[in-house]
Short mmCIF file of C-alpha atoms in Angstrom, two decimals:
data_model
loop_
_atom_site.label_atom_id
_atom_site.label_comp_id
_atom_site.label_asym_id
_atom_site.label_seq_id
_atom_site.Cartn_x
_atom_site.Cartn_y
_atom_site.Cartn_z
CA MET A 1 94.28 120.48 96.41
CA PRO A 2 96.88 120.74 93.72
CA THR A 3 96.55 122.05 90.32
CA THR A 4 98.82 120.69 87.78
CA ARG A 5 99.28 121.25 84.18
CA ILE A 6 98.36 118.48 82.09
CA GLY A 7 97.83 118.77 78.40
CA GLY A 8 98.57 122.26 78.21
CA ARG A 9 95.81 123.33 80.69
CA PRO A 10 95.59 124.02 84.65
CA ILE A 11 93.74 120.68 85.86
CA ASP A 12 92.68 120.24 89.53
CA VAL A 13 94.04 116.91 90.99
CA ASN A 14 93.85 115.38 94.84
CA ASP A 15 97.41 114.73 96.65
CA GLU A 16 97.11 111.58 95.04
CA GLY A 17 97.25 112.93 91.63
CA PHE A 18 93.33 111.70 90.74
CA LEU A 19 91.36 114.46 88.94
CA THR A 20 88.56 116.23 91.14
CA VAL A 21 86.45 118.15 88.86
CA TYR A 22 84.77 115.68 86.47
CA GLU A 23 84.40 118.40 83.78
CA GLN A 24 87.77 119.62 83.50
CA TRP A 25 88.34 116.06 81.36
CA ASP A 26 87.67 115.54 78.04
CA GLU A 27 88.72 112.59 75.72
CA ASP A 28 91.54 114.60 74.64
CA LEU A 29 93.17 114.60 78.47
CA ALA A 30 92.56 110.45 78.46
CA PRO A 31 95.58 109.66 76.03
CA ILE A 32 97.85 111.77 78.06
CA LEU A 33 96.65 110.58 81.35
CA ALA A 34 97.06 106.81 79.94
CA GLY A 35 100.64 107.74 79.10
CA TYR A 36 101.24 108.43 82.77
CA ALA A 37 99.50 105.33 83.93
CA GLY A 38 101.75 103.24 81.66
CA ILE A 39 99.48 102.30 78.70
CA ASP A 40 100.95 103.72 75.35
CA GLU A 41 97.78 103.78 73.34
CA LEU A 42 94.35 103.58 74.33
CA THR A 43 92.52 101.14 71.76
CA GLU A 44 88.69 100.98 71.09
CA ASP A 45 88.38 98.56 73.93
CA HIS A 46 89.80 101.13 76.30
CA TRP A 47 87.73 103.62 75.11
CA LYS A 48 84.54 101.30 75.65
CA VAL A 49 85.79 101.11 79.57
CA ILE A 50 86.52 104.70 80.25
CA ARG A 51 83.19 105.81 78.42
CA PHE A 52 81.56 103.27 80.78
CA LEU A 53 83.40 104.84 83.55
CA ARG A 54 82.14 108.47 82.58
CA ALA A 55 78.43 108.10 82.02
CA ASP A 56 78.48 105.68 85.13
CA TYR A 57 79.62 108.65 87.45
CA PRO A 58 77.43 111.42 87.76
CA ALA A 59 74.38 109.94 88.57
CA ARG A 60 76.20 107.97 91.81
CA LYS A 61 78.71 110.57 92.60
CA GLU A 62 80.97 107.53 92.82
CA THR A 63 83.40 105.82 90.74
CA ALA A 64 82.56 102.24 89.56
CA THR A 65 84.47 99.14 91.17
CA LEU A 66 86.03 96.56 89.04
CA ARG A 67 83.03 94.30 89.70
CA ARG A 68 80.78 97.03 88.70
CA VAL A 69 82.35 97.79 85.17
CA SER A 70 82.01 93.84 85.07
CA THR A 71 78.47 93.31 85.72
CA VAL A 72 76.81 96.61 84.99
CA GLY A 73 79.24 97.57 82.24
CA GLY A 74 79.16 94.29 80.98
CA PHE A 75 82.81 93.72 80.60
CA ASP A 76 84.84 90.26 80.98
CA MET A 77 86.85 90.55 84.35
CA LYS A 78 90.32 88.77 82.38
CA GLU A 79 89.99 91.47 79.55
CA LEU A 80 89.85 94.58 82.22
CA PHE A 81 93.14 93.18 83.61
CA ARG A 82 94.43 92.70 80.19
CA LEU A 83 93.69 96.14 79.19
CA PHE A 84 94.79 97.99 82.58
CA PRO A 85 97.27 95.25 83.97
CA GLY A 86 98.57 96.16 87.52
CA LYS A 87 96.01 98.34 89.24
CA PRO A 88 93.16 98.21 86.79
CA ALA A 89 90.57 99.64 88.60
CA LYS A 90 92.96 102.80 89.74
CA LYS A 91 94.48 102.92 86.04
CA MET A 92 90.64 103.21 84.54
CA SER A 93 89.28 105.86 87.01
CA TYR A 94 92.76 107.78 86.66
CA ILE A 95 92.59 107.84 82.68
CA ALA A 96 88.62 108.52 82.58
CA GLY A 97 89.37 111.43 85.00
CA LEU A 98 87.41 110.11 88.24
CA PRO A 99 88.71 109.79 91.74
CA LYS A 100 89.64 105.89 92.29
CA PRO A 101 86.75 103.64 93.23
CA LYS A 102 86.03 103.48 97.03
CA GLY A 103 83.88 100.41 97.25
CA CYS A 104 85.55 97.26 98.94
CA VAL A 105 83.95 94.54 96.07
CA MET B 1 94.71 131.44 93.49
CA THR B 2 96.98 128.50 93.76
CA ASP B 3 100.80 128.12 91.86
CA ILE B 4 99.77 125.78 89.25
CA LEU B 5 102.42 122.88 89.14
CA ASP B 6 104.09 121.88 85.53
CA ASN B 7 104.65 118.38 86.33
CA PRO B 8 101.83 116.38 86.62
CA ILE B 9 100.98 114.31 90.23
CA ILE B 10 100.95 110.70 88.93
CA PRO B 11 99.39 108.46 91.35
CA ASP B 12 101.16 105.35 92.63
CA PHE B 13 100.15 102.55 90.04
CA GLY B 14 102.64 99.71 91.46
CA ASP B 15 104.35 99.37 88.07
CA LYS B 16 107.82 99.00 87.67
CA PRO B 17 109.94 102.85 87.83
CA ALA B 18 109.03 104.62 84.85
CA PRO B 19 110.78 103.28 81.79
CA LYS B 20 110.60 106.21 79.83
CA ALA B 21 113.66 108.03 80.75
CA ASP B 22 112.39 111.35 78.78
CA ALA B 23 109.57 112.02 81.27
CA ALA B 24 111.77 111.53 84.29
CA ALA B 25 113.12 115.34 84.59
CA PRO B 26 113.67 115.54 88.56
CA VAL B 27 110.62 116.11 90.29
CA PRO B 28 110.69 119.14 92.27
CA GLY B 29 109.05 120.32 95.33
CA PRO B 30 108.76 118.47 98.73
CA ALA B 31 108.00 115.42 96.97
CA ALA B 32 111.92 115.04 96.24
CA ALA B 33 112.34 114.80 100.01
CA PRO B 34 114.16 111.27 100.41
CA ALA B 35 111.16 108.99 101.34
CA PRO B 36 111.86 106.26 104.16
CA ALA B 37 113.09 102.88 102.67
CA PRO B 38 110.18 100.99 101.41
CA VAL B 39 109.43 98.01 103.71
CA ALA B 40 112.26 95.11 103.66
CA ALA B 41 110.58 92.59 101.35
CA ALA B 42 112.50 92.53 98.04
CA GLY B 43 110.63 91.75 94.78
CA PRO B 44 106.59 92.12 93.92
CA ARG B 45 104.59 91.72 96.52
CA LYS B 46 102.38 88.53 97.33
CA ILE B 47 99.87 87.81 99.71
CA VAL B 48 98.35 84.35 100.88
CA PHE B 49 95.17 83.94 102.80
CA ILE B 50 94.43 80.84 104.56
CA ALA B 51 90.85 80.47 104.95
CA SER B 52 90.39 78.14 107.72
CA LYS B 53 86.63 79.00 108.65
CA GLY B 54 83.29 77.66 107.01
CA ASN B 55 80.64 80.28 108.58
CA LEU B 56 78.74 82.67 105.99
CA ASP B 57 80.60 85.71 108.06
CA MET B 58 83.89 84.17 108.26
CA ALA B 59 83.92 83.61 104.55
CA TYR B 60 84.26 86.62 103.48
CA PRO B 61 87.16 88.39 105.04
CA ALA B 62 89.84 85.95 102.96
CA LEU B 63 87.79 86.67 99.71
CA ILE B 64 87.50 90.44 99.92
CA MET B 65 90.63 91.19 100.92
CA ALA B 66 92.13 88.95 98.07
CA ASN B 67 90.13 90.09 95.82
CA ALA B 68 91.09 93.89 96.86
CA ALA B 69 94.49 92.40 96.40
CA LEU B 70 94.05 91.17 93.08
CA GLY B 71 92.66 94.88 92.16
CA GLU B 72 96.39 96.02 93.38
CA GLY B 73 98.34 93.88 91.14
CA VAL B 74 99.46 91.83 94.18
CA GLU B 75 99.73 88.37 93.23
CA THR B 76 97.37 86.65 95.55
CA HIS B 77 96.79 82.69 96.71
CA ILE B 78 94.21 81.42 98.89
CA PHE B 79 95.07 78.21 101.29
CA PHE B 80 91.38 76.61 102.18
CA THR B 81 91.54 73.97 105.26
CA PHE B 82 89.75 72.75 107.83
CA TRP B 83 86.13 74.54 108.02
CA GLY B 84 87.52 76.65 105.09
CA PHE B 85 87.05 73.84 102.63
CA ASP B 86 83.35 74.29 102.68
CA LEU B 87 83.83 77.57 100.51
CA ILE B 88 84.90 75.13 97.97
CA THR B 89 83.52 72.21 98.43
CA GLU B 90 80.37 71.94 95.70
CA ARG B 91 78.12 70.54 98.02
CA THR B 92 78.13 73.58 100.45
CA MET B 93 79.68 76.32 99.02
CA ASP B 94 75.84 78.07 98.48
CA ASP B 95 74.82 77.31 101.73
CA LEU B 96 76.79 78.70 104.18
CA LYS B 97 75.64 79.40 107.59
CA PHE B 98 75.63 82.37 110.19
CA THR B 99 75.09 81.61 113.56
CA MET B 100 75.07 83.80 116.56
CA LEU B 101 76.16 81.03 118.69
CA GLY B 102 79.54 81.77 120.66
CA ASN B 103 79.64 85.60 119.02
CA THR B 104 79.44 87.77 122.07
CA ALA B 105 79.61 90.70 119.63
CA MET B 106 76.12 89.71 118.18
CA HIS B 107 73.32 92.73 117.96
CA LEU B 108 70.85 93.63 115.70
CA PRO B 109 71.63 96.57 113.35
CA MET B 110 68.12 98.52 114.17
CA ALA B 111 68.60 98.17 118.07
CA PRO B 112 72.21 97.84 118.66
CA LYS B 113 71.68 98.24 122.79
CA VAL B 114 69.11 95.00 122.60
CA PRO B 115 70.91 92.45 124.76
CA ILE B 116 70.80 88.91 122.74
CA PRO B 117 71.01 86.17 124.64
CA GLN B 118 73.23 83.38 123.66
CA LEU B 119 71.05 80.66 124.10
CA LEU B 120 68.27 82.09 121.55
CA GLY B 121 71.30 81.15 119.04
CA ALA B 122 70.55 77.51 120.08
CA LEU B 123 66.79 77.58 119.35
CA PRO B 124 65.36 75.62 116.26
CA GLY B 125 65.31 77.47 113.45
CA VAL B 126 67.19 80.74 114.41
CA THR B 127 70.55 79.92 112.69
CA PHE B 128 68.23 79.63 109.69
CA ALA B 129 67.20 83.09 110.04
CA THR B 130 70.16 84.74 111.27
CA THR B 131 71.71 83.28 107.97
CA LYS B 132 68.81 84.39 106.00
CA PHE B 133 68.86 87.93 107.54
CA MET B 134 72.74 88.24 106.64
CA ARG B 135 72.21 86.93 103.48
CA LYS B 136 69.57 89.78 102.73
CA GLN B 137 72.10 92.65 104.37
CA LEU B 138 75.16 91.14 101.84
CA ASP B 139 72.64 91.40 98.84
CA ASP B 140 71.36 94.75 99.80
CA LEU B 141 74.87 96.11 99.76
CA GLU B 142 75.36 94.20 96.46
CA ILE B 143 78.37 91.75 98.05
CA PRO B 144 78.42 89.08 95.77
CA SER B 145 78.01 85.04 97.04
CA VAL B 146 80.63 83.38 97.95
CA ARG B 147 80.71 81.64 94.45
CA GLU B 148 80.59 84.56 92.31
CA MET B 149 83.55 86.29 94.70
CA LEU B 150 85.64 82.80 93.82
CA ASP B 151 84.81 83.23 90.43
CA ILE B 152 85.86 87.04 90.25
CA ILE B 153 89.02 85.93 92.04
CA VAL B 154 89.85 83.10 89.62
CA ALA B 155 89.14 85.36 86.62
CA SER B 156 91.31 88.24 88.16
CA GLY B 157 94.07 85.95 88.35
CA GLY B 158 94.21 84.84 91.81
CA HIS B 159 94.68 81.05 93.05
CA LEU B 160 92.88 78.76 95.07
CA TRP B 161 94.28 75.69 96.94
CA GLY B 162 92.77 73.06 98.97
CA CYS B 163 94.26 71.56 102.05
CA LYS B 164 95.31 67.72 101.45
CA LEU B 165 94.61 66.47 104.91
CA SER B 166 91.25 68.40 104.93
CA PHE B 167 90.44 67.08 101.66
CA ASP B 168 91.21 63.65 103.10
CA MET B 169 89.45 63.88 105.87
CA ASN B 170 86.33 65.11 104.44
CA GLY B 171 86.23 62.01 102.05
CA LEU B 172 86.19 64.13 99.09
CA ALA B 173 86.70 63.24 95.06
CA GLU B 174 88.28 66.36 93.06
CA ASP B 175 84.80 66.33 91.52
CA ASP B 176 83.64 67.41 94.74
CA LEU B 177 85.70 70.82 94.57
CA TYR B 178 84.97 73.98 93.17
CA ASP B 179 86.00 74.50 89.45
CA GLY B 180 88.69 76.88 89.84
CA VAL B 181 90.35 75.26 92.90
CA GLU B 182 93.99 74.54 91.37
CA GLY B 183 94.93 71.72 93.59
CA VAL B 184 95.16 69.92 96.65
CA ILE B 185 98.13 70.59 98.31
CA SER B 186 99.96 68.99 101.67
CA ALA B 187 101.46 71.58 104.37
CA SER B 188 104.83 71.21 102.64
CA ASP B 189 103.65 72.52 99.47
CA PHE B 190 101.96 75.27 101.17
CA ILE B 191 105.32 76.13 102.93
CA GLU B 192 107.08 76.78 100.07
CA LEU B 193 103.99 78.43 97.75
CA SER B 194 103.98 81.17 100.82
CA GLU B 195 107.80 81.87 100.62
CA GLY B 196 108.14 85.42 100.23
CA ALA B 197 104.63 86.27 100.88
CA GLN B 198 102.68 87.98 103.62
CA VAL B 199 99.96 85.35 105.23
CA ILE B 200 97.20 86.20 106.64
CA PHE B 201 95.27 83.64 108.32
CA VAL B 202 91.64 83.97 108.56
#
């Protein structure tokens, strides 16, 4: 597993670039990751999703799928596609410093 | 202790090649090796599913893959034809059934080696029971119902189309269809629609 330098500090990632250590992420890192994912500015709406993902992960040890973010987190699906255009599930998990979701739905 | 890479590894988010020239310092390391040219398709990826089956079990392949495709930023259409029309017909979509008849791969999850005679599937009540059992399995895995899958697909920007011939054969009116269906289209319309797309028949 490679280690890269993001935001001036070493960060462990997998071969695809997703962060592998939950604790290495903090809120200062998110805007930098968002920039890499093509999102120039994190609004409060982005943050709500990111905080949900961060809070949901530890108990399940699995990143919430889009559907889970929508049903459990209470976010509107269209809104999620607007906030994280293109590949929303990958972008939001990357910015939240989590692995990409494994679930099919 | 491994070396620390100075440039981040950025996952493939499928977006256009990074517009920001400032971050585009040449990427060092083995990743820069000439990659094989991506598969022929020019332009953004597009997938069309043809959903032709109306059994509960055969409803899901197109729905789940379509949902996944949308999550990957792929333009996605589903064309419902023949028995697949039951997936978008209000009267039937919440009541699809699963039969073990004609399915030689049928086995019980808790006893995979116990043979199940085909004729068993023909007994009254067996389709009811197998359907109920499959629904429970789907629920346990938190797989949404057909209607909810369609809701998600539409909300995610997917397009649903009905087949004109099936529509006419079933003697349906527009009001009989699930709301998210954008239109009832002919075979020629479908051929136009699927231009440049990967077409998957289910």
